[in-house]
Short mmCIF file of C-alpha atoms and ligand atoms in Angstrom, two decimals:
data_model
loop_
_atom_site.label_atom_id
_atom_site.label_comp_id
_atom_site.label_asym_id
_atom_site.label_seq_id
_atom_site.Cartn_x
_atom_site.Cartn_y
_atom_site.Cartn_z
CA MET O 1 -32.79 -13.39 -5.17
CA THR O 2 -35.76 -12.50 -3.81
CA ARG O 3 -38.35 -9.63 -3.90
CA MET O 4 -41.54 -9.73 -1.39
CA THR O 5 -44.77 -8.07 -2.67
CA ALA O 6 -45.95 -5.66 -0.76
CA THR O 7 -49.53 -7.07 0.14
CA THR O 8 -50.51 -8.17 3.83
CA GLU O 9 -52.63 -11.10 2.75
CA ASN O 10 -52.07 -13.96 0.79
CA ARG O 11 -48.37 -12.56 0.64
CA THR O 12 -46.21 -13.91 -2.37
CA PHE O 13 -42.85 -13.76 -3.36
CA ASP O 14 -40.54 -13.86 -6.43
CA SER O 15 -37.82 -15.67 -6.86
CA LEU O 16 -35.23 -13.56 -9.33
CA ASN O 17 -32.51 -14.23 -11.74
CA PRO O 18 -29.14 -13.41 -10.01
CA ALA O 19 -27.54 -12.50 -13.02
CA THR O 20 -30.81 -10.41 -14.74
CA GLY O 21 -32.86 -9.38 -12.00
CA GLY O 22 -35.54 -10.73 -13.72
CA THR O 23 -38.83 -12.58 -12.20
CA VAL O 24 -38.43 -16.21 -12.35
CA GLY O 25 -41.80 -17.49 -10.39
CA THR O 26 -43.92 -15.92 -7.84
CA HIS O 27 -44.86 -18.06 -5.22
CA PRO O 28 -47.08 -17.98 -1.73
CA VAL O 29 -45.52 -17.26 1.50
CA HIS O 30 -46.75 -20.16 3.35
CA ASP O 31 -47.79 -19.42 6.95
CA ALA O 32 -47.86 -21.53 10.08
CA ALA O 33 -51.72 -22.96 9.39
CA ALA O 34 -50.20 -23.76 6.16
CA VAL O 35 -47.26 -25.77 7.05
CA ARG O 36 -49.49 -27.19 9.72
CA ALA O 37 -52.07 -28.47 6.92
CA ALA O 38 -49.14 -29.61 4.92
CA VAL O 39 -47.73 -31.71 7.76
CA GLY O 40 -51.07 -33.04 8.64
CA ARG O 41 -51.69 -34.23 4.69
CA ALA O 42 -47.93 -35.71 5.00
CA SER O 43 -48.90 -37.48 8.09
CA GLU O 44 -51.37 -39.70 6.22
CA ALA O 45 -49.29 -39.77 3.30
CA ALA O 46 -46.29 -41.17 5.56
CA SER O 47 -48.89 -44.12 6.82
CA TRP O 48 -49.48 -45.26 3.37
CA TRP O 49 -45.90 -44.79 2.32
CA ALA O 50 -44.93 -46.87 5.39
CA GLU O 51 -47.66 -49.65 4.55
CA LEU O 52 -46.38 -49.88 1.02
CA GLY O 53 -42.87 -51.44 2.24
CA TYR O 54 -39.73 -51.97 0.79
CA ALA O 55 -40.55 -53.29 -2.59
CA GLY O 56 -43.56 -50.75 -3.47
CA ARG O 57 -41.56 -47.69 -2.26
CA ARG O 58 -38.68 -48.86 -4.40
CA ALA O 59 -40.63 -49.36 -7.37
CA ARG O 60 -42.01 -45.68 -7.17
CA LEU O 61 -38.52 -44.11 -6.30
CA LEU O 62 -36.56 -45.85 -9.24
CA ASP O 63 -39.58 -44.30 -11.01
CA TYR O 64 -39.18 -41.03 -9.83
CA LYS O 65 -35.53 -41.19 -10.85
CA ALA O 66 -36.26 -42.22 -14.50
CA VAL O 67 -39.01 -39.38 -14.37
CA ILE O 68 -36.12 -36.67 -13.11
CA THR O 69 -33.54 -37.99 -15.45
CA GLN O 70 -36.30 -37.60 -18.41
CA ASN O 71 -36.87 -34.06 -17.09
CA LEU O 72 -32.78 -33.46 -16.62
CA LYS O 73 -32.75 -30.37 -19.14
CA ARG O 74 -35.82 -28.67 -17.98
CA ILE O 75 -34.64 -28.70 -14.03
CA ALA O 76 -30.84 -27.68 -14.84
CA SER O 77 -32.28 -24.73 -17.05
CA LEU O 78 -34.83 -24.02 -14.04
CA VAL O 79 -31.42 -24.22 -11.33
CA HIS O 80 -29.72 -22.44 -14.28
CA GLU O 81 -32.46 -19.31 -14.11
CA GLU O 82 -32.61 -19.39 -10.20
CA THR O 83 -29.14 -19.56 -8.96
CA GLY O 84 -27.32 -17.84 -11.88
CA LYS O 85 -24.80 -21.09 -12.09
CA PRO O 86 -24.26 -22.62 -15.85
CA GLU O 87 -26.15 -25.03 -17.22
CA GLY O 88 -23.67 -27.77 -17.27
CA ASP O 89 -22.87 -27.37 -13.41
CA ALA O 90 -26.67 -27.99 -12.81
CA THR O 91 -26.68 -31.08 -14.53
CA LEU O 92 -23.66 -32.24 -12.97
CA GLU O 93 -25.58 -31.80 -9.70
CA ILE O 94 -28.75 -33.22 -10.70
CA VAL O 95 -26.77 -36.12 -11.57
CA LEU O 96 -25.34 -36.81 -8.88
CA ALA O 97 -29.09 -36.79 -6.68
CA ILE O 98 -30.10 -39.18 -9.33
CA THR O 99 -27.17 -41.41 -8.24
CA HIS O 100 -28.17 -40.71 -4.49
CA LEU O 101 -31.64 -41.53 -5.24
CA ASP O 102 -30.94 -44.46 -7.21
CA TRP O 103 -28.60 -46.06 -4.20
CA ALA O 104 -31.04 -45.04 -1.49
CA ALA O 105 -34.04 -46.76 -3.23
CA ARG O 106 -32.48 -49.99 -4.01
CA ARG O 107 -30.23 -50.13 -0.78
CA ALA O 108 -33.01 -49.15 1.93
CA GLN O 109 -34.04 -52.73 2.48
CA ARG O 110 -31.05 -54.32 3.15
CA VAL O 111 -29.71 -51.42 5.55
CA LEU O 112 -33.13 -50.77 7.50
CA GLY O 113 -35.09 -54.36 6.91
CA PRO O 114 -35.34 -56.51 9.70
CA HIS O 115 -32.56 -58.80 10.17
CA ARG O 116 -31.20 -61.35 13.07
CA VAL O 117 -28.57 -60.47 15.21
CA ALA O 118 -26.49 -62.35 17.82
CA SER O 119 -27.97 -62.89 20.90
CA GLY O 120 -25.19 -64.06 23.13
CA LEU O 121 -24.50 -66.71 25.15
CA LEU O 122 -26.40 -65.58 27.99
CA GLY O 123 -29.38 -64.99 25.62
CA VAL O 124 -29.25 -68.46 23.91
CA ASN O 125 -32.66 -69.01 24.23
CA LEU O 126 -33.85 -65.78 22.54
CA ALA O 127 -33.65 -64.75 19.12
CA ALA O 128 -32.74 -60.94 18.44
CA THR O 129 -34.19 -59.12 15.73
CA LEU O 130 -33.36 -55.68 14.71
CA GLU O 131 -35.27 -53.21 12.24
CA TYR O 132 -35.40 -49.42 11.57
CA GLN O 133 -39.02 -48.11 11.06
CA PRO O 134 -39.89 -44.87 9.67
CA LEU O 135 -39.83 -41.59 11.44
CA GLY O 136 -42.82 -40.07 10.22
CA VAL O 137 -43.03 -36.83 8.67
CA VAL O 138 -39.64 -35.56 7.99
CA GLY O 139 -39.30 -31.77 7.44
CA VAL O 140 -36.33 -30.85 5.15
CA ILE O 141 -35.06 -26.88 4.93
CA GLY O 142 -32.80 -26.60 1.91
CA PRO O 143 -30.50 -24.24 0.87
CA TRP O 144 -29.88 -22.41 -2.72
CA ASN O 145 -26.38 -23.42 -3.81
CA TYR O 146 -27.20 -26.79 -4.75
CA PRO O 147 -30.91 -26.48 -4.79
CA VAL O 148 -31.38 -30.39 -6.12
CA PHE O 149 -28.50 -32.02 -4.86
CA THR O 150 -28.08 -31.00 -1.33
CA PRO O 151 -31.96 -31.20 -0.40
CA MET O 152 -32.19 -34.64 -2.38
CA GLY O 153 -29.60 -36.10 -0.19
CA SER O 154 -32.21 -35.74 2.69
CA ILE O 155 -35.30 -36.24 0.72
CA ALA O 156 -34.57 -39.09 -1.46
CA TYR O 157 -32.99 -41.06 1.88
CA ALA O 158 -35.70 -39.94 4.14
CA LEU O 159 -38.18 -41.38 1.74
CA ALA O 160 -36.50 -44.50 1.24
CA ALA O 161 -37.16 -44.62 4.72
CA GLY O 162 -40.51 -45.15 4.43
CA ASN O 163 -41.27 -41.39 5.56
CA ALA O 164 -43.09 -38.54 3.97
CA VAL O 165 -41.38 -35.30 3.38
CA VAL O 166 -42.38 -31.62 3.75
CA PHE O 167 -39.65 -29.45 1.88
CA LYS O 168 -38.97 -25.77 2.50
CA PRO O 169 -36.35 -24.64 -0.20
CA SER O 170 -34.44 -21.75 0.07
CA GLU O 171 -36.54 -18.21 -0.90
CA LEU O 172 -34.34 -18.04 -3.87
CA THR O 173 -34.76 -21.34 -5.32
CA PRO O 174 -38.66 -22.09 -4.55
CA GLY O 175 -39.19 -22.89 -8.65
CA VAL O 176 -36.65 -25.94 -8.30
CA GLY O 177 -38.13 -27.50 -4.89
CA LEU O 178 -41.71 -27.33 -6.37
CA LEU O 179 -40.75 -29.02 -9.62
CA LEU O 180 -38.92 -31.46 -7.78
CA ALA O 181 -42.20 -32.25 -6.03
CA GLU O 182 -44.15 -31.90 -8.91
CA LEU O 183 -42.61 -34.81 -10.93
CA MET O 184 -42.86 -36.96 -7.78
CA ARG O 185 -46.55 -36.84 -8.30
CA GLU O 186 -45.98 -38.35 -11.83
CA SER O 187 -44.31 -41.49 -9.70
CA VAL O 188 -46.61 -41.40 -6.83
CA PRO O 189 -50.03 -39.87 -7.78
CA GLU O 190 -51.90 -41.46 -4.84
CA GLN O 191 -50.73 -39.63 -1.77
CA PRO O 192 -48.48 -36.48 -1.47
CA VAL O 193 -45.38 -38.55 0.15
CA PHE O 194 -43.64 -35.33 -0.88
CA GLN O 195 -44.85 -31.80 -0.52
CA VAL O 196 -43.48 -28.40 -0.65
CA VAL O 197 -43.90 -25.41 1.31
CA THR O 198 -42.53 -21.80 0.17
CA GLY O 199 -41.94 -18.91 1.90
CA LEU O 200 -39.15 -16.89 3.77
CA GLY O 201 -36.87 -17.93 6.94
CA GLU O 202 -40.40 -17.68 8.66
CA THR O 203 -41.83 -20.31 6.93
CA GLY O 204 -39.19 -22.39 7.75
CA ALA O 205 -39.17 -21.81 11.04
CA ALA O 206 -42.75 -22.71 11.21
CA LEU O 207 -42.03 -26.31 9.69
CA ALA O 208 -39.27 -26.72 12.53
CA SER O 209 -41.83 -25.95 15.07
CA ASP O 210 -44.42 -28.08 13.70
CA PRO O 211 -45.81 -30.76 16.66
CA GLY O 212 -46.46 -33.40 13.40
CA ILE O 213 -42.43 -33.37 12.31
CA ALA O 214 -40.99 -36.40 13.79
CA LYS O 215 -37.43 -34.74 12.29
CA ILE O 216 -35.70 -31.80 10.74
CA ALA O 217 -32.90 -32.13 8.03
CA PHE O 218 -31.36 -28.49 7.70
CA THR O 219 -28.63 -27.36 5.42
CA GLY O 220 -27.36 -23.85 5.32
CA SER O 221 -25.79 -21.53 7.87
CA THR O 222 -24.28 -22.58 11.45
CA ALA O 223 -26.34 -19.54 12.71
CA THR O 224 -29.64 -20.99 11.12
CA ALA O 225 -29.25 -24.11 12.46
CA LYS O 226 -29.06 -23.14 16.06
CA ARG O 227 -32.43 -21.12 15.70
CA VAL O 228 -33.75 -24.06 14.22
CA MET O 229 -32.52 -26.28 16.88
CA THR O 230 -33.93 -23.93 19.34
CA ALA O 231 -37.28 -24.08 17.31
CA CYS O 232 -37.43 -27.60 17.37
CA ALA O 233 -36.41 -28.10 21.44
CA ALA O 234 -40.19 -27.24 22.01
CA ASN O 235 -41.17 -30.51 20.91
CA LEU O 236 -37.82 -32.42 21.12
CA THR O 237 -37.75 -32.79 17.44
CA PRO O 238 -34.36 -34.13 16.55
CA ILE O 239 -32.34 -32.22 13.72
CA VAL O 240 -29.70 -33.43 11.18
CA ALA O 241 -27.82 -30.53 10.50
CA GLU O 242 -25.42 -29.73 7.54
CA CYS O 243 -24.00 -26.28 8.00
CA GLY O 244 -20.92 -24.56 6.19
CA GLY O 245 -17.28 -25.11 6.35
CA LYS O 246 -13.92 -23.48 5.78
CA ASP O 247 -12.58 -26.51 4.20
CA ALA O 248 -8.75 -26.64 3.56
CA LEU O 249 -6.55 -28.71 0.88
CA ILE O 250 -3.29 -29.99 1.79
CA VAL O 251 -0.49 -30.47 -1.30
CA ASP O 252 2.29 -32.66 0.01
CA VAL O 253 5.74 -32.39 -1.34
CA ASP O 254 5.34 -35.49 -4.10
CA ALA O 255 2.12 -34.44 -4.93
CA ASP O 256 1.03 -34.11 -8.85
CA LEU O 257 1.34 -30.13 -8.51
CA GLY O 258 -0.67 -29.53 -11.70
CA ALA O 259 -3.88 -31.97 -10.70
CA ALA O 260 -3.71 -30.64 -7.23
CA ALA O 261 -3.98 -26.91 -8.57
CA ASP O 262 -6.47 -27.98 -11.32
CA ALA O 263 -8.43 -29.55 -8.23
CA ALA O 264 -7.90 -26.40 -5.93
CA LEU O 265 -8.89 -24.23 -8.36
CA TRP O 266 -12.23 -26.11 -9.41
CA GLY O 267 -12.87 -26.91 -5.43
CA ALA O 268 -12.82 -23.25 -4.62
CA LEU O 269 -13.93 -21.29 -7.93
CA SER O 270 -16.69 -23.68 -9.13
CA ASN O 271 -20.39 -22.75 -8.14
CA ALA O 272 -18.74 -19.01 -7.72
CA GLY O 273 -17.13 -20.88 -4.16
CA GLN O 274 -20.78 -20.90 -3.29
CA THR O 275 -20.16 -24.69 -2.20
CA CYS O 276 -20.01 -25.88 1.36
CA VAL O 277 -17.65 -28.38 0.66
CA GLY O 278 -15.49 -26.00 -1.23
CA VAL O 279 -12.06 -25.28 -1.24
CA GLU O 280 -11.55 -21.72 0.84
CA ARG O 281 -7.66 -22.67 2.14
CA VAL O 282 -4.59 -24.48 0.90
CA TYR O 283 -1.60 -25.51 2.59
CA VAL O 284 1.81 -26.45 0.59
CA VAL O 285 4.73 -27.96 1.74
CA ASP O 286 7.79 -25.34 1.41
CA ALA O 287 9.63 -27.12 -1.31
CA VAL O 288 7.12 -27.28 -3.89
CA TYR O 289 5.43 -24.22 -2.93
CA ASP O 290 6.35 -21.58 -5.12
CA GLU O 291 5.91 -24.10 -8.34
CA PHE O 292 2.45 -24.63 -6.96
CA LEU O 293 1.59 -20.99 -6.84
CA ARG O 294 2.90 -20.77 -10.63
CA GLU O 295 0.65 -23.52 -11.24
CA LEU O 296 -2.23 -22.25 -9.60
CA THR O 297 -2.14 -18.43 -10.29
CA GLY O 298 -1.52 -19.60 -14.17
CA ARG O 299 -4.44 -21.50 -14.30
CA ALA O 300 -6.93 -19.53 -12.57
CA ARG O 301 -6.02 -16.44 -15.18
CA GLN O 302 -7.91 -18.42 -17.49
CA VAL O 303 -11.08 -18.46 -15.30
CA LYS O 304 -13.62 -15.76 -15.30
CA ALA O 305 -16.96 -15.08 -13.32
CA GLY O 306 -19.71 -15.14 -15.93
CA GLU O 307 -17.86 -17.84 -18.26
CA GLN O 308 -16.77 -20.64 -16.03
CA TYR O 309 -19.20 -19.73 -13.30
CA GLY O 310 -22.08 -17.89 -12.58
CA PRO O 311 -22.85 -14.80 -10.01
CA ILE O 312 -23.28 -14.89 -6.58
CA THR O 313 -26.90 -16.28 -6.24
CA MET O 314 -27.46 -14.49 -2.67
CA PRO O 315 -26.82 -10.62 -2.80
CA GLY O 316 -25.99 -10.36 0.82
CA GLN O 317 -23.56 -12.54 0.05
CA LEU O 318 -21.17 -9.61 -1.66
CA ALA O 319 -20.61 -7.65 1.62
CA ILE O 320 -19.12 -10.91 3.06
CA ILE O 321 -17.05 -11.54 0.33
CA GLU O 322 -15.88 -8.04 0.08
CA ARG O 323 -14.86 -8.02 3.77
CA HIS O 324 -12.82 -11.47 3.45
CA ILE O 325 -11.36 -10.02 0.22
CA ASP O 326 -10.39 -6.68 2.28
CA ALA O 327 -9.09 -8.39 4.95
CA ALA O 328 -6.93 -10.90 3.14
CA THR O 329 -5.51 -8.27 0.67
CA ALA O 330 -4.19 -5.81 3.66
CA GLY O 331 -2.72 -8.75 5.54
CA GLY O 332 -1.47 -11.21 2.68
CA ARG O 333 0.46 -10.93 -0.62
CA THR O 334 -2.56 -10.41 -3.46
CA LEU O 335 -1.49 -13.23 -6.37
CA LEU O 336 -4.46 -12.78 -8.43
CA GLY O 337 -7.63 -10.22 -8.24
CA GLY O 338 -8.37 -8.09 -5.16
CA PRO O 339 -11.11 -5.83 -4.13
CA GLU O 340 -11.96 -4.74 -7.77
CA SER O 341 -12.57 -8.64 -8.62
CA VAL O 342 -16.32 -7.95 -7.10
CA ARG O 343 -18.53 -6.71 -10.07
CA ALA O 344 -21.65 -7.76 -8.67
CA PRO O 345 -23.56 -9.90 -9.29
CA TYR O 346 -20.17 -11.40 -10.40
CA VAL O 347 -16.68 -11.91 -8.11
CA ASP O 348 -13.58 -12.71 -10.42
CA PRO O 349 -11.09 -15.21 -8.74
CA VAL O 350 -8.99 -13.59 -5.84
CA ILE O 351 -5.93 -15.47 -4.64
CA VAL O 352 -4.05 -14.25 -1.64
CA ALA O 353 -0.94 -15.57 0.08
CA ASP O 354 -0.03 -15.73 3.38
CA VAL O 355 -2.91 -14.18 5.08
CA PRO O 356 -2.48 -14.28 8.92
CA GLU O 357 -4.43 -17.39 10.27
CA ASP O 358 -6.78 -15.11 12.46
CA SER O 359 -7.97 -13.15 9.56
CA PRO O 360 -11.46 -13.62 8.99
CA ALA O 361 -10.56 -14.26 4.99
CA VAL O 362 -9.09 -17.70 6.88
CA THR O 363 -11.53 -18.27 10.08
CA GLU O 364 -15.02 -17.56 8.45
CA GLU O 365 -16.72 -19.21 5.61
CA THR O 366 -16.32 -16.85 2.84
CA PHE O 367 -18.83 -18.47 0.17
CA GLY O 368 -17.11 -16.84 -2.81
CA PRO O 369 -14.45 -17.68 -5.25
CA THR O 370 -11.55 -16.84 -3.24
CA ILE O 371 -8.66 -18.91 -1.86
CA THR O 372 -5.83 -18.26 0.59
CA VAL O 373 -2.91 -19.97 0.15
CA LYS O 374 -0.05 -20.44 2.66
CA ARG O 375 3.74 -22.22 2.87
CA VAL O 376 4.16 -24.52 5.66
CA ALA O 377 7.19 -26.68 6.88
CA ASP O 378 5.47 -29.94 6.25
CA THR O 379 2.28 -32.14 6.25
CA GLU O 380 2.07 -32.12 9.89
CA GLU O 381 2.06 -28.13 9.83
CA ALA O 382 -0.42 -28.02 7.26
CA LEU O 383 -2.72 -30.69 9.08
CA ALA O 384 -2.65 -28.75 12.30
CA LYS O 385 -3.20 -25.65 10.52
CA ALA O 386 -6.29 -27.27 8.37
CA ASN O 387 -7.52 -28.63 11.72
CA ALA O 388 -7.51 -25.44 13.68
CA SER O 389 -11.20 -24.27 12.40
CA ALA O 390 -14.39 -23.93 14.30
CA TYR O 391 -15.73 -25.75 11.41
CA GLY O 392 -15.23 -29.60 10.49
CA LEU O 393 -16.81 -30.35 7.16
CA ALA O 394 -14.24 -31.83 4.41
CA GLY O 395 -10.79 -31.31 2.87
CA THR O 396 -8.80 -32.36 0.32
CA VAL O 397 -5.00 -34.27 0.23
CA PHE O 398 -2.56 -34.01 -2.46
CA SER O 399 0.08 -36.55 -2.15
CA GLY O 400 1.99 -39.25 -4.37
CA ASN O 401 2.17 -41.29 -1.22
CA THR O 402 -0.95 -43.22 -0.42
CA ARG O 403 -0.02 -44.20 3.10
CA ARG O 404 0.89 -40.49 4.24
CA ALA O 405 -2.24 -39.41 2.52
CA MET O 406 -4.66 -41.81 4.11
CA ASP O 407 -2.89 -40.96 7.46
CA LEU O 408 -3.51 -37.04 6.86
CA ALA O 409 -6.94 -38.05 5.67
CA ARG O 410 -7.75 -40.10 9.02
CA ARG O 411 -6.77 -37.28 11.38
CA MET O 412 -7.95 -34.06 9.47
CA ARG O 413 -10.88 -32.90 11.25
CA GLY O 414 -14.25 -33.30 9.65
CA GLY O 415 -16.65 -35.92 7.88
CA MET O 416 -14.85 -36.07 4.34
CA THR O 417 -11.36 -36.10 2.69
CA ALA O 418 -10.83 -36.57 -0.78
CA ILE O 419 -7.36 -37.89 -1.85
CA ASN O 420 -5.70 -36.82 -5.16
CA SER O 421 -9.22 -35.54 -6.00
CA VAL O 422 -11.81 -32.78 -5.08
CA ILE O 423 -15.26 -33.56 -3.40
CA SER O 424 -15.08 -36.57 -5.11
CA PHE O 425 -17.04 -38.14 -1.76
CA ALA O 426 -20.00 -36.42 -2.29
CA GLY O 427 -20.51 -38.47 -5.63
CA ILE O 428 -20.16 -41.86 -3.78
CA PRO O 429 -23.78 -42.72 -2.69
CA ALA O 430 -22.11 -45.07 0.09
CA LEU O 431 -20.35 -42.44 1.60
CA PRO O 432 -22.05 -40.47 4.53
CA PHE O 433 -21.67 -36.84 4.47
CA GLY O 434 -21.65 -34.43 7.23
CA GLY O 435 -19.59 -32.35 9.45
CA VAL O 436 -18.22 -31.91 12.66
CA GLY O 437 -18.19 -28.87 15.26
CA ASP O 438 -19.87 -25.58 13.34
CA SER O 439 -20.09 -27.78 10.44
CA GLY O 440 -23.20 -29.59 12.21
CA PHE O 441 -23.73 -33.32 13.16
CA GLY O 442 -25.89 -36.17 11.81
CA ARG O 443 -25.17 -37.75 8.57
CA ILE O 444 -27.04 -37.91 4.84
CA HIS O 445 -26.13 -40.15 2.47
CA GLY O 446 -24.98 -43.84 2.57
CA ALA O 447 -26.17 -46.49 5.14
CA ASP O 448 -25.99 -43.71 7.85
CA GLY O 449 -28.08 -41.43 5.64
CA LEU O 450 -31.02 -43.51 5.49
CA ARG O 451 -30.63 -44.87 9.54
CA GLU O 452 -30.79 -40.70 10.27
CA PHE O 453 -34.57 -41.16 9.06
CA ALA O 454 -35.23 -44.49 10.91
CA ARG O 455 -35.80 -45.15 14.47
CA PRO O 456 -34.37 -48.79 15.87
CA LYS O 457 -36.67 -50.94 16.77
CA SER O 458 -35.31 -54.20 18.84
CA ILE O 459 -37.18 -57.20 19.32
CA SER O 460 -36.00 -59.89 21.80
CA ARG O 461 -37.97 -63.31 21.29
CA GLN O 462 -37.55 -66.14 23.37
CA ARG O 463 -37.45 -69.45 21.69
CA PHE O 464 -37.34 -71.58 24.59
CA ALA O 465 -37.17 -71.37 27.97
CA LEU O 466 -33.55 -71.98 29.76
CA PRO O 467 -34.10 -74.88 32.19
CA GLY O 468 -32.89 -74.02 35.35
CA MET O 469 -32.20 -70.04 34.46
CA LYS O 470 -35.21 -68.59 35.16
CA LEU O 471 -33.65 -65.21 35.95
CA THR O 472 -36.15 -62.69 35.19
CA SER O 473 -38.68 -64.05 37.56
CA PHE O 474 -39.52 -63.80 41.38
CA GLY O 475 -39.30 -67.64 41.22
CA ARG O 476 -35.34 -67.29 41.19
CA GLY O 477 -33.63 -69.26 43.52
CA GLN O 478 -30.37 -68.84 44.86
CA ALA O 479 -28.71 -71.80 42.94
CA GLU O 480 -29.98 -70.11 39.80
CA LEU O 481 -27.80 -66.87 40.85
CA ASP O 482 -24.93 -69.25 41.58
CA ARG O 483 -24.81 -70.96 38.20
CA LEU O 484 -25.21 -67.55 36.75
CA VAL O 485 -22.07 -66.17 38.48
CA LYS O 486 -20.11 -69.43 37.57
CA LEU O 487 -20.96 -69.01 33.95
CA VAL O 488 -20.16 -65.56 33.87
CA THR O 489 -17.09 -65.93 35.80
CA PHE O 490 -16.12 -68.68 33.24
CA LEU O 491 -17.17 -66.26 30.23
CA HIS O 492 -15.70 -63.17 31.58
CA GLY O 493 -13.47 -63.42 34.73
CA ARG O 494 -10.29 -64.17 33.11
CA ARG O 495 -7.75 -61.27 33.15
CA LYS O 496 -5.48 -61.58 29.74
CA HIS O 497 -2.83 -59.20 31.12
P1 LIG F 1 -29.53 -19.73 6.25
O1 LIG F 1 -29.15 -20.42 6.88
O2 LIG F 1 -30.25 -18.50 6.34
O3 LIG F 1 -30.71 -20.29 5.30
C1 LIG F 1 -30.83 -22.12 4.92
C2 LIG F 1 -32.36 -22.32 4.89
O4 LIG F 1 -33.00 -22.13 6.10
C3 LIG F 1 -33.29 -21.93 3.84
O5 LIG F 1 -34.20 -22.31 3.43
C4 LIG F 1 -34.07 -20.82 5.04
O6 LIG F 1 -34.87 -20.22 4.05
C5 LIG F 1 -33.90 -21.39 5.98
N1 LIG F 1 -34.34 -20.38 7.31
C6 LIG F 1 -33.71 -19.11 7.50
N2 LIG F 1 -33.99 -18.83 8.62
C7 LIG F 1 -34.84 -19.81 9.41
C8 LIG F 1 -35.40 -19.93 10.53
N3 LIG F 1 -35.57 -19.39 11.43
N4 LIG F 1 -36.06 -21.20 10.83
C9 LIG F 1 -35.80 -22.51 9.58
N5 LIG F 1 -35.24 -21.99 8.63
C10 LIG F 1 -34.85 -20.73 8.31
O7 LIG F 1 -28.54 -19.79 4.78
P2 LIG F 1 -28.32 -18.57 3.83
O8 LIG F 1 -29.38 -19.15 2.58
O9 LIG F 1 -28.87 -17.06 4.09
O10 LIG F 1 -27.01 -18.10 3.50
C11 LIG F 1 -26.23 -17.70 4.46
C12 LIG F 1 -24.74 -18.62 4.87
O11 LIG F 1 -24.98 -19.81 5.15
C13 LIG F 1 -23.97 -18.63 3.38
O12 LIG F 1 -23.33 -17.86 3.48
C14 LIG F 1 -22.99 -19.71 3.45
O13 LIG F 1 -22.07 -19.38 4.56
C15 LIG F 1 -23.79 -20.62 4.48
N6 LIG F 1 -24.79 -21.80 3.87
C16 LIG F 1 -24.25 -22.75 3.81
C17 LIG F 1 -24.47 -23.96 3.03
C18 LIG F 1 -24.24 -25.10 3.05
O14 LIG F 1 -24.57 -25.87 2.14
N7 LIG F 1 -23.67 -25.76 3.92
C19 LIG F 1 -25.66 -23.48 1.95
C20 LIG F 1 -26.59 -22.21 2.10
C21 LIG F 1 -25.63 -21.55 2.85
P3 LIG F 1 -34.83 -18.75 3.03
O15 LIG F 1 -33.96 -19.27 1.96
O16 LIG F 1 -36.33 -18.67 2.73
O17 LIG F 1 -34.36 -17.62 4.62
#
C-alpha cells in the first residue's frame, strides 16, 4: 500500500504494510529532474561498466549474488513487510533471483561475446564476426507482486550484458528496490551501475520518456505497458513488456489427478493469486472431471488466507477480485467460497465451476486467489478454450502421456508451458520468459534475455582479395559478372522437385 504526504515540495510517500496498514518506510517522489540526474550518472557508469569487460563484470556480479545470499533473511523480511506475503514465499523468490543472477553473470560472455560465424561460399575470402554490445542505460519499471524475482529478471541480465540500470520499483515496494541497489554498492562501490528512483506512476513515466534511456524493461499491466510505449515512442526507445496473463491448466484423462489438483491450487492461490503466470482457469477432460473436482476442493478447504498466503497487496485490486467473484458465482456453480471470501485485505480461496467463457472472470486477469474450472470433451477442446484469450503468457498441462503433453504444450498460446509441474520454467535460468498478445513481447531470462539488453554488432573483414571476383568495385567487368552468375547457378539454380 502507499500513502502520499500532503506537502508540495520535496514530496514523499510511505510504503505501507498491507496486512497491518503500518508504515514500512518513507521515500522521496523523484521528479523528472531527479530521474534525469540519475540517468546522467548511470550513463557515465555504463561506460565504465562496459569497459570492465566480461571477466570484471562477472566477478562483481557473482560477488553481488553472494551479498544477496548473505542478506537473504533481511530481504525476505522486507518483502514480507511491503507485500504481506509469507517470508517462506519471499525466500523462494529471492532464491530464484539468485539463480538467475548467477546464470546471467556466468553466461554473458558465451552468449554475447565475439564469435566467428560462417561467411558463406560467396564470402569465402571474408571473416565474419558477431558480437553483442551493451545498449547503455536500461530503465527497469517493476511490479510489486514479486519485487525481487521479477525486476531481477531484467536487472541481472541487463547488467551482465554490460549496461547500467536505473530501476523504478512499484510504489508499493520501494524499500525492496532500494535495498537491492544498496547491496549492489557493496560489490561495485566505484560507479552507480544500479540505481533506484522512487515515486509513483509519474516517476516511471519520467524514466520512460528520458532521452538517455536506451531501453525500458517494463513489468506490470497491459494498460500501463501501452502508456509506457507511448512515452518511449518520443525517443524511439525500445521496450520489453512483461504484462499479465490469464493462464490455463489442462488436465488430461491419464493425469495424476492428486498432483494436478495440488499444482492447480498452488499455481492459483500462492501469493494470493498475485502471480502473472498464476493459474486462473482449469480445463478438465470429461472422464476425470468429477474426481479432479473432489481432489481440488478437498485440498482447497485446507488453504486459508492469512495462513498459507498473505493479503492482497494492492488495495485497489480487491474491487476487481470482488467483481470477478460476483460474475463467476452468478454464472457458474460455486464449489468453494464466494463473495463472502473477500474480507479485506484478505481473500480466501474461491473455486467456481462452469462459468461462461465470456464472463470477465474467465476473460480478464483477476490477480486474486480464484479458480474457474470447466469440463471439456477432450484435450483439443481444452486447448481451444485455453488459447481463446487475448493474453498469452504461460500455461500448464497435466498428462500421463509425454507425447500428447509435449504436443499440447507446443500448441498452447504463450511463451512458456509447464508439464506435470506448475511455473517450473521460471526457475530454469536458461529458459526465456515472456508472452504474446496482451501479455507483452520480448524476453527476459536465458540467452534471449541477455540479447534483449544488447545490440548485435556484425563485422566482416576481408582476409584476401578474390582474384577475378572484384564485385563491389566500379572496376567490375562483364567476365566477373558472368562468373558470378555461373557460380550462383551452380550453387542455387537446381530445383529439387
Ligand atoms: P501497473 O502496470 O500500473 O504498474 C506497474 C509499474 O509501472 C509500477 O512500477 C508502476 O508504478 C509503474 N507505472 C504506473 N504508471 C506508469 C506510467 N504512466 N509510466 C511508467 N510507469 C508507470 O500495475 P499495478 O501495480 O497497478 O497493477 C495493476 C494490474 O497489473 C494488476 O491488477 C495485474 O493485473 C497487473 N500486474 C501484472 C504483473 C505481472 O507480473 N505481469 C505485475 C503487477 C501487476 P507505481 O506502482 O508507482 O504506480
